[in-house]
Coordinates of C-alpha atoms and ligand atoms in Angstrom, one line a residue:
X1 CA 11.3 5.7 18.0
X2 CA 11.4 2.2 19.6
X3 CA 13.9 1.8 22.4
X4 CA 15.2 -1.3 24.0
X5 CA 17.1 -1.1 26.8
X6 CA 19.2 -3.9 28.9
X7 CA 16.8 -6.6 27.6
X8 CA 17.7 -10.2 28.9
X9 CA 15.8 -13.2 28.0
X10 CA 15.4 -17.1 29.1
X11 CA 13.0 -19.8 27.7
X12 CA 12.0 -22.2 30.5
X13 CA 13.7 -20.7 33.8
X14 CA 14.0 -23.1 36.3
X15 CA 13.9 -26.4 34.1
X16 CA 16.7 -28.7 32.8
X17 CA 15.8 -27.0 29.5
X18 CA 16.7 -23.3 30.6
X19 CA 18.2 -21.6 27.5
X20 CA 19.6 -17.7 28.0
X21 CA 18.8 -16.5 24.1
X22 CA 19.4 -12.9 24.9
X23 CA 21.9 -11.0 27.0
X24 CA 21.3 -7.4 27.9
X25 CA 20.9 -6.0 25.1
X26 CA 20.2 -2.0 24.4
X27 CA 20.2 -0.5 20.9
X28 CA 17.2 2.2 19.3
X29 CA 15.5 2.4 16.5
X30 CA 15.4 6.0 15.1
X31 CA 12.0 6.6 12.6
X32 CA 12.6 6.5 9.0
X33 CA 15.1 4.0 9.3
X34 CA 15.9 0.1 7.9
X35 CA 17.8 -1.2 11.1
X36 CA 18.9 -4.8 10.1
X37 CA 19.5 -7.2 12.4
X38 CA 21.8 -9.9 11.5
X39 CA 23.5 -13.1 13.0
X40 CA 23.8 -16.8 12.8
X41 CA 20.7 -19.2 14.0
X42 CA 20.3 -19.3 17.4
X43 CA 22.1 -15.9 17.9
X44 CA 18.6 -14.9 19.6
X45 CA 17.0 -12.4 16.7
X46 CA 13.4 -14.0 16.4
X47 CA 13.0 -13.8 20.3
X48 CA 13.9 -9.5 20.3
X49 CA 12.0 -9.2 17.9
X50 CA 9.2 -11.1 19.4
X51 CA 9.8 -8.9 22.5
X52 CA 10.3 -5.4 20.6
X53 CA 6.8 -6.5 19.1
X54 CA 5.1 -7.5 21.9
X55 CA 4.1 -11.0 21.8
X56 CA 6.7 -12.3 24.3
X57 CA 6.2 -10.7 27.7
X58 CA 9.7 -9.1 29.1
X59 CA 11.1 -10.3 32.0
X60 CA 14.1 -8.6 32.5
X61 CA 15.1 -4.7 30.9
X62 CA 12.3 -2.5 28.8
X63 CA 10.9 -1.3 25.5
X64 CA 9.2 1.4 24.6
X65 CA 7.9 2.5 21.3
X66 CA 6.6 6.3 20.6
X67 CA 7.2 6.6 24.6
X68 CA 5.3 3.5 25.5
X69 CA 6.0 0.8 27.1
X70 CA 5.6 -2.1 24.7
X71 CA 3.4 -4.0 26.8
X72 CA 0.1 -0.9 26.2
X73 CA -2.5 -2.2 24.2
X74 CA -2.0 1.2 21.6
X75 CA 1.0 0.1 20.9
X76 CA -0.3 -3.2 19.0
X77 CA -2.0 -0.7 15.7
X78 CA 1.7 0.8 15.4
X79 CA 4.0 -2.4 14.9
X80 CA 3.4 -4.8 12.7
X81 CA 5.7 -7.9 12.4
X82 CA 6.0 -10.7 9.4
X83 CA 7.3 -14.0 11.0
X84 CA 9.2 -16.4 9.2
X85 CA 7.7 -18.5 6.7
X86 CA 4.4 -16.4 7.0
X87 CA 2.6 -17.6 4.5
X88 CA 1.8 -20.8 6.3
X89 CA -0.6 -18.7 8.1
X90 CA -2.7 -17.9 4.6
X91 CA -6.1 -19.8 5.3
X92 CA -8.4 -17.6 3.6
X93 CA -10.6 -18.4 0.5
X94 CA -9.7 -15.7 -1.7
X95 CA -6.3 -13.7 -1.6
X96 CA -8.1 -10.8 -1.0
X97 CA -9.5 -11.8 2.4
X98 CA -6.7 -13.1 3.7
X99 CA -5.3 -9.8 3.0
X100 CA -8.0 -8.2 4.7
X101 CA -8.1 -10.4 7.7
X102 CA -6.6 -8.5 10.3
X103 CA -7.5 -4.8 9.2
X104 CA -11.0 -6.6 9.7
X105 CA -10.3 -7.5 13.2
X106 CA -9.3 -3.9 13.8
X107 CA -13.1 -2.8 12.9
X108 CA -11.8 -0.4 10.0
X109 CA -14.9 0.0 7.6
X110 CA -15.9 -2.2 4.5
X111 CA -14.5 1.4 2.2
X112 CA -11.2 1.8 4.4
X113 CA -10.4 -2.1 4.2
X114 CA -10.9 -2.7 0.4
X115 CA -8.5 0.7 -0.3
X116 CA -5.9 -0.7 2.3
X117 CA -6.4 -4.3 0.7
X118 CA -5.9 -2.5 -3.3
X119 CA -3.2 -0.6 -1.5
X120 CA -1.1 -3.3 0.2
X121 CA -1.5 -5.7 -3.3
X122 CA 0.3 -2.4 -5.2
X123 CA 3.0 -2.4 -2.8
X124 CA 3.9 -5.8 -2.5
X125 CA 3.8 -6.1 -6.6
X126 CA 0.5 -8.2 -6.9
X127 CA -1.9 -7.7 -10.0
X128 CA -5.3 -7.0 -8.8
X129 CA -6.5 -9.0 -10.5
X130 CA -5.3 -11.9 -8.2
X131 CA -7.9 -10.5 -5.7
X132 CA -10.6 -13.2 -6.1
X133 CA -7.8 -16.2 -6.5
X134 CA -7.2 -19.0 -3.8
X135 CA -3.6 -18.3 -2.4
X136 CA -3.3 -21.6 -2.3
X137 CA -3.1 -21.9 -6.4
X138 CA -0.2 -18.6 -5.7
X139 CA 3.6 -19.7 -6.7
X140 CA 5.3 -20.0 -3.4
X141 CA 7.1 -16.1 -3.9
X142 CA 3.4 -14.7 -4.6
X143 CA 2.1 -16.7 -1.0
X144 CA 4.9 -14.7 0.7
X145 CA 3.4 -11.9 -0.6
X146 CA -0.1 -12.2 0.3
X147 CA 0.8 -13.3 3.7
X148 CA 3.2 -9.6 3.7
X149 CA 0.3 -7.6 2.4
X150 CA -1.9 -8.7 5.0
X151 CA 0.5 -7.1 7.5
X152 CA 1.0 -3.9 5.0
X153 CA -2.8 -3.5 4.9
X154 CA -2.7 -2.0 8.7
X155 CA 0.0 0.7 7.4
X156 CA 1.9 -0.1 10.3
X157 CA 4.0 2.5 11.8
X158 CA 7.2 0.0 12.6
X159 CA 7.6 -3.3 10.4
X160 CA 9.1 -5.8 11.4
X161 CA 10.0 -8.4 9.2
X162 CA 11.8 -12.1 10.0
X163 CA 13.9 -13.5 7.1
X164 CA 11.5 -12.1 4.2
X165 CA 13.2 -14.0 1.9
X166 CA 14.2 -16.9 3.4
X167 CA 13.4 -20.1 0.7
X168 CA 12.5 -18.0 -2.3
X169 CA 14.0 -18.7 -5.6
X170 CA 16.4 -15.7 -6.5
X171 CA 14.3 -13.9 -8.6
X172 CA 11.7 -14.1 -6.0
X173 CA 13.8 -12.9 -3.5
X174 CA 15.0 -9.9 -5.6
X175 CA 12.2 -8.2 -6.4
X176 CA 10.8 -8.7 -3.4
X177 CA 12.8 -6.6 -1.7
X178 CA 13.0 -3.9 -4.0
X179 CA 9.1 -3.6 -4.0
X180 CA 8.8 -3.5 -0.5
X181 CA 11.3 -1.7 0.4
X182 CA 10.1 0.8 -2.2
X183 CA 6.8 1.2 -1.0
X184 CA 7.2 1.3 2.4
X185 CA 9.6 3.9 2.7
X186 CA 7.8 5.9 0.9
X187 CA 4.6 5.5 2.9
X188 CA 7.7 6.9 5.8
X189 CA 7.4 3.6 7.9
X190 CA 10.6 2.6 10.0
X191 CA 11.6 -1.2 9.2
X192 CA 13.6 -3.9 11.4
X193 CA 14.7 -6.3 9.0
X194 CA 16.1 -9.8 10.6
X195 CA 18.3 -11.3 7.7
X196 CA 21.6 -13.5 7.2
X197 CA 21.8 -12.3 3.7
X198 CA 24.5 -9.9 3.6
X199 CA 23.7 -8.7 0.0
X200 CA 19.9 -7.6 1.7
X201 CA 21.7 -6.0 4.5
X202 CA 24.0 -4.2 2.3
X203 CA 21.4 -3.2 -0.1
X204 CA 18.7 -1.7 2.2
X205 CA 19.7 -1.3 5.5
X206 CA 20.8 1.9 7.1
X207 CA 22.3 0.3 10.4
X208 CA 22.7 -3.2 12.1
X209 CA 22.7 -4.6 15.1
X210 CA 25.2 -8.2 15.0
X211 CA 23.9 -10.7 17.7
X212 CA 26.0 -13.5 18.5
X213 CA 24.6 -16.0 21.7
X214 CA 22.1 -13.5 22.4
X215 CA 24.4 -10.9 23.1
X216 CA 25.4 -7.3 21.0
X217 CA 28.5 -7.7 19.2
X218 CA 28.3 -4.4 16.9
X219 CA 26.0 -2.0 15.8
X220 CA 26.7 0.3 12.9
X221 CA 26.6 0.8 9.8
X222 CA 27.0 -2.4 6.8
X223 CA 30.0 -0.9 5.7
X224 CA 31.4 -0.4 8.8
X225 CA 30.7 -3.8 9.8
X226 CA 32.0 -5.6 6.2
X227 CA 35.6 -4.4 7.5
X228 CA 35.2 -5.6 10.5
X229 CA 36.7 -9.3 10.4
X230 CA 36.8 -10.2 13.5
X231 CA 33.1 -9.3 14.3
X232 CA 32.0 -11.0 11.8
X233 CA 34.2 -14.1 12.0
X234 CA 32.9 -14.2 15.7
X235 CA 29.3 -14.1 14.2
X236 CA 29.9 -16.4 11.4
X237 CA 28.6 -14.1 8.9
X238 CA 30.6 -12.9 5.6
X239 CA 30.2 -10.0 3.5
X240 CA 28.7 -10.1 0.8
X241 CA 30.0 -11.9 -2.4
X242 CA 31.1 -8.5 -4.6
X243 CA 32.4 -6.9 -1.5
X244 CA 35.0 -9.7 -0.6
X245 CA 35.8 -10.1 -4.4
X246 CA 37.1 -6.8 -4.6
X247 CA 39.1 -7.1 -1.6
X248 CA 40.4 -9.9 -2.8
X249 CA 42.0 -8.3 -5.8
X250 CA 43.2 -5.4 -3.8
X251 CA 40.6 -3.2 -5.8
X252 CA 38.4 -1.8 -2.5
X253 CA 38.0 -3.5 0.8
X254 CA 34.1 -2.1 1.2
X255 CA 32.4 -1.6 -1.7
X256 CA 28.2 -2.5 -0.9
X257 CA 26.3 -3.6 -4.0
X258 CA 27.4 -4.1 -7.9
X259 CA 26.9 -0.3 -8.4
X260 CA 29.4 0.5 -7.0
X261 CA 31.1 -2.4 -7.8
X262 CA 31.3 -1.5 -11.3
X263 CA 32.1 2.0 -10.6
X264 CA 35.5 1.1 -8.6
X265 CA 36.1 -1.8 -11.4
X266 CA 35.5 0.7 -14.7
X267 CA 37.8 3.1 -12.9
X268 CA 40.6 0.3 -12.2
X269 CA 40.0 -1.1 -15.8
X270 CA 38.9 2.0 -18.0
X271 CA 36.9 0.7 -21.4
X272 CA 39.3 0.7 -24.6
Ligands
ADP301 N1 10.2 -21.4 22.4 C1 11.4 -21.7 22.8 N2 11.7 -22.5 23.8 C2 13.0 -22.7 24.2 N3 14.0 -22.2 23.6 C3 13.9 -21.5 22.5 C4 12.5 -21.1 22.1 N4 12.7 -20.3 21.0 C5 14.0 -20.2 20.8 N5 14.7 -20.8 21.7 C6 16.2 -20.9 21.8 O1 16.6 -19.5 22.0 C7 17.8 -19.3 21.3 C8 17.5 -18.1 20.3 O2 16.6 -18.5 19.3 P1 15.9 -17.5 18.2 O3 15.5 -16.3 18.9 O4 14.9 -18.3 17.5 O5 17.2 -17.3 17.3 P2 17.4 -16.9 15.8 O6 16.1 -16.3 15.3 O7 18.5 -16.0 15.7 O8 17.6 -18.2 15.0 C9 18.1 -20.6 20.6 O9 19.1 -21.2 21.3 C10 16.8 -21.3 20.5 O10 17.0 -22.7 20.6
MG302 MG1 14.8 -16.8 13.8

């Protein structure tokens, strides 16, 4: 379980350029679970995550993960974290070492790094036989996955991932999603997933915490939160596309995904 509690944060305290991007802010993460995390840019979701993984040293509140605070060095095989636009990180030759980059810096053995590497390419949806390729000659959604897989490879316990999607064409985007998610739920991992895309939110995610000016405006669940207009007016999100259709024609003021979509629509207008 990862627990934050009463986190604050300020870049550059004590200068002209002192910005508060989080305001004590206390939610968990139970295991198993896809906790989203959702709000506008600048609402202060790359910095917790940044703190919740460890690379930005807390300065006000704490976080512990499996017990621990985040700041012990055992903590850093358990969470692994995707940034935005990872794959301007790729610098490796071949797809496959880029992949196996960092289980290499964690001394696993030649055996134990190629399975994790085979293992990781499955999961993200990536031929093997793209092993021995440049990433650099990869289509922009197949970089995003390389850079992913290299962060899959250490089977992380908690993944955290920042805007996956952000910049992919749609079809990109899609099956992205599906594939990871897929894969690493079934391997049992717990995900934090920072997105603005309401459809991803209401597809995959179990809970969500809204931040809006570094502060906690909700957490629940998506469908909680999709009828609540005033949060997200405040946060400048909307729900997503088939959920405010269908409120707008009086047909269901929270169905999710097109599924169910077409579910409450057959029922409303039964096939002749
Ligand atoms: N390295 C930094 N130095 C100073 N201010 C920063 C830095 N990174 C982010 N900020 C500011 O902190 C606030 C939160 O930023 P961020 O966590 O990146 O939000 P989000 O990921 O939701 O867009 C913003 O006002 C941003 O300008
Ligand atoms: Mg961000």
């Amino acid at each position: 379980m990862i627990s934050v509690k009463n986190v604050s944060y300020t870049y550059m305290t004590g200068t002209p350029f002192e910005k508060t991007a989080l305001k004590n802010i206390s939610f968990d993460v139970a295991e198993g679970e896809v906790l989203a995390v959702a709000g506008h840019t600048g609402s202060g979701k790359s910095t917790l995550i940044q703190i919740v993984a460890g690379l930005i040293d807390l300065t006000q509140g704490s976080v512990t993960i499996d017990n621990l605070p985040v700041a012990d060095k055992k903590i850093r095989r358990l969470v692994g974290i995707v940034f935005q636009y990872p794959e301007h990180q790729l610098f490796e030759e071949t797809v496959e070492s880029d992949i196996a980059f960092a289980p290499k810096n964690f001394g696993l053995s030649d055996a134990e790094i190629s399975a994790q590497v085979e293992e990781a390419m499955r999961q993200v949806g990536l031929p093997a036989e793209l092993k021995s390729v440049s990433p650099f000659e990869l289509s922009g959604g197949q970089k995003r996955r390389v850079a992913i897989a290299g962060i899959l490879a250490l089977k992380p316990k908690y993944l955290i991932l920042d805007e996956p999607t952000a910049g992919l064409d749609p079809l990109a985007k899609e099956n992205l999603l599906k594939e990871i998610f897929g894969a690493v739920k079934k391997s049992g991992a717990t995900i934090i997933l920072v997105s603005h895309n309401m459809e991803d939110i209401a597809r995959f995610a179990n809970r969500v915490v809204v931040l809006a000016q570094g502060q906690i405006l909700f957490v629940g669940t998506p469908r909680e939160l999709f009828s609540r207009e005033e949060i997200l007016s405040r946060a400048g999100l909307e729900p997503p596309p088939i959920t405010q259709l269908l409120s707008k024609l009086n047909l269901n003021q929270n169905a999710l995904t097109l599924d169910e979509a077409e579910k409450i629509i057959l029922k409303n207008f039964p096939r002749k």
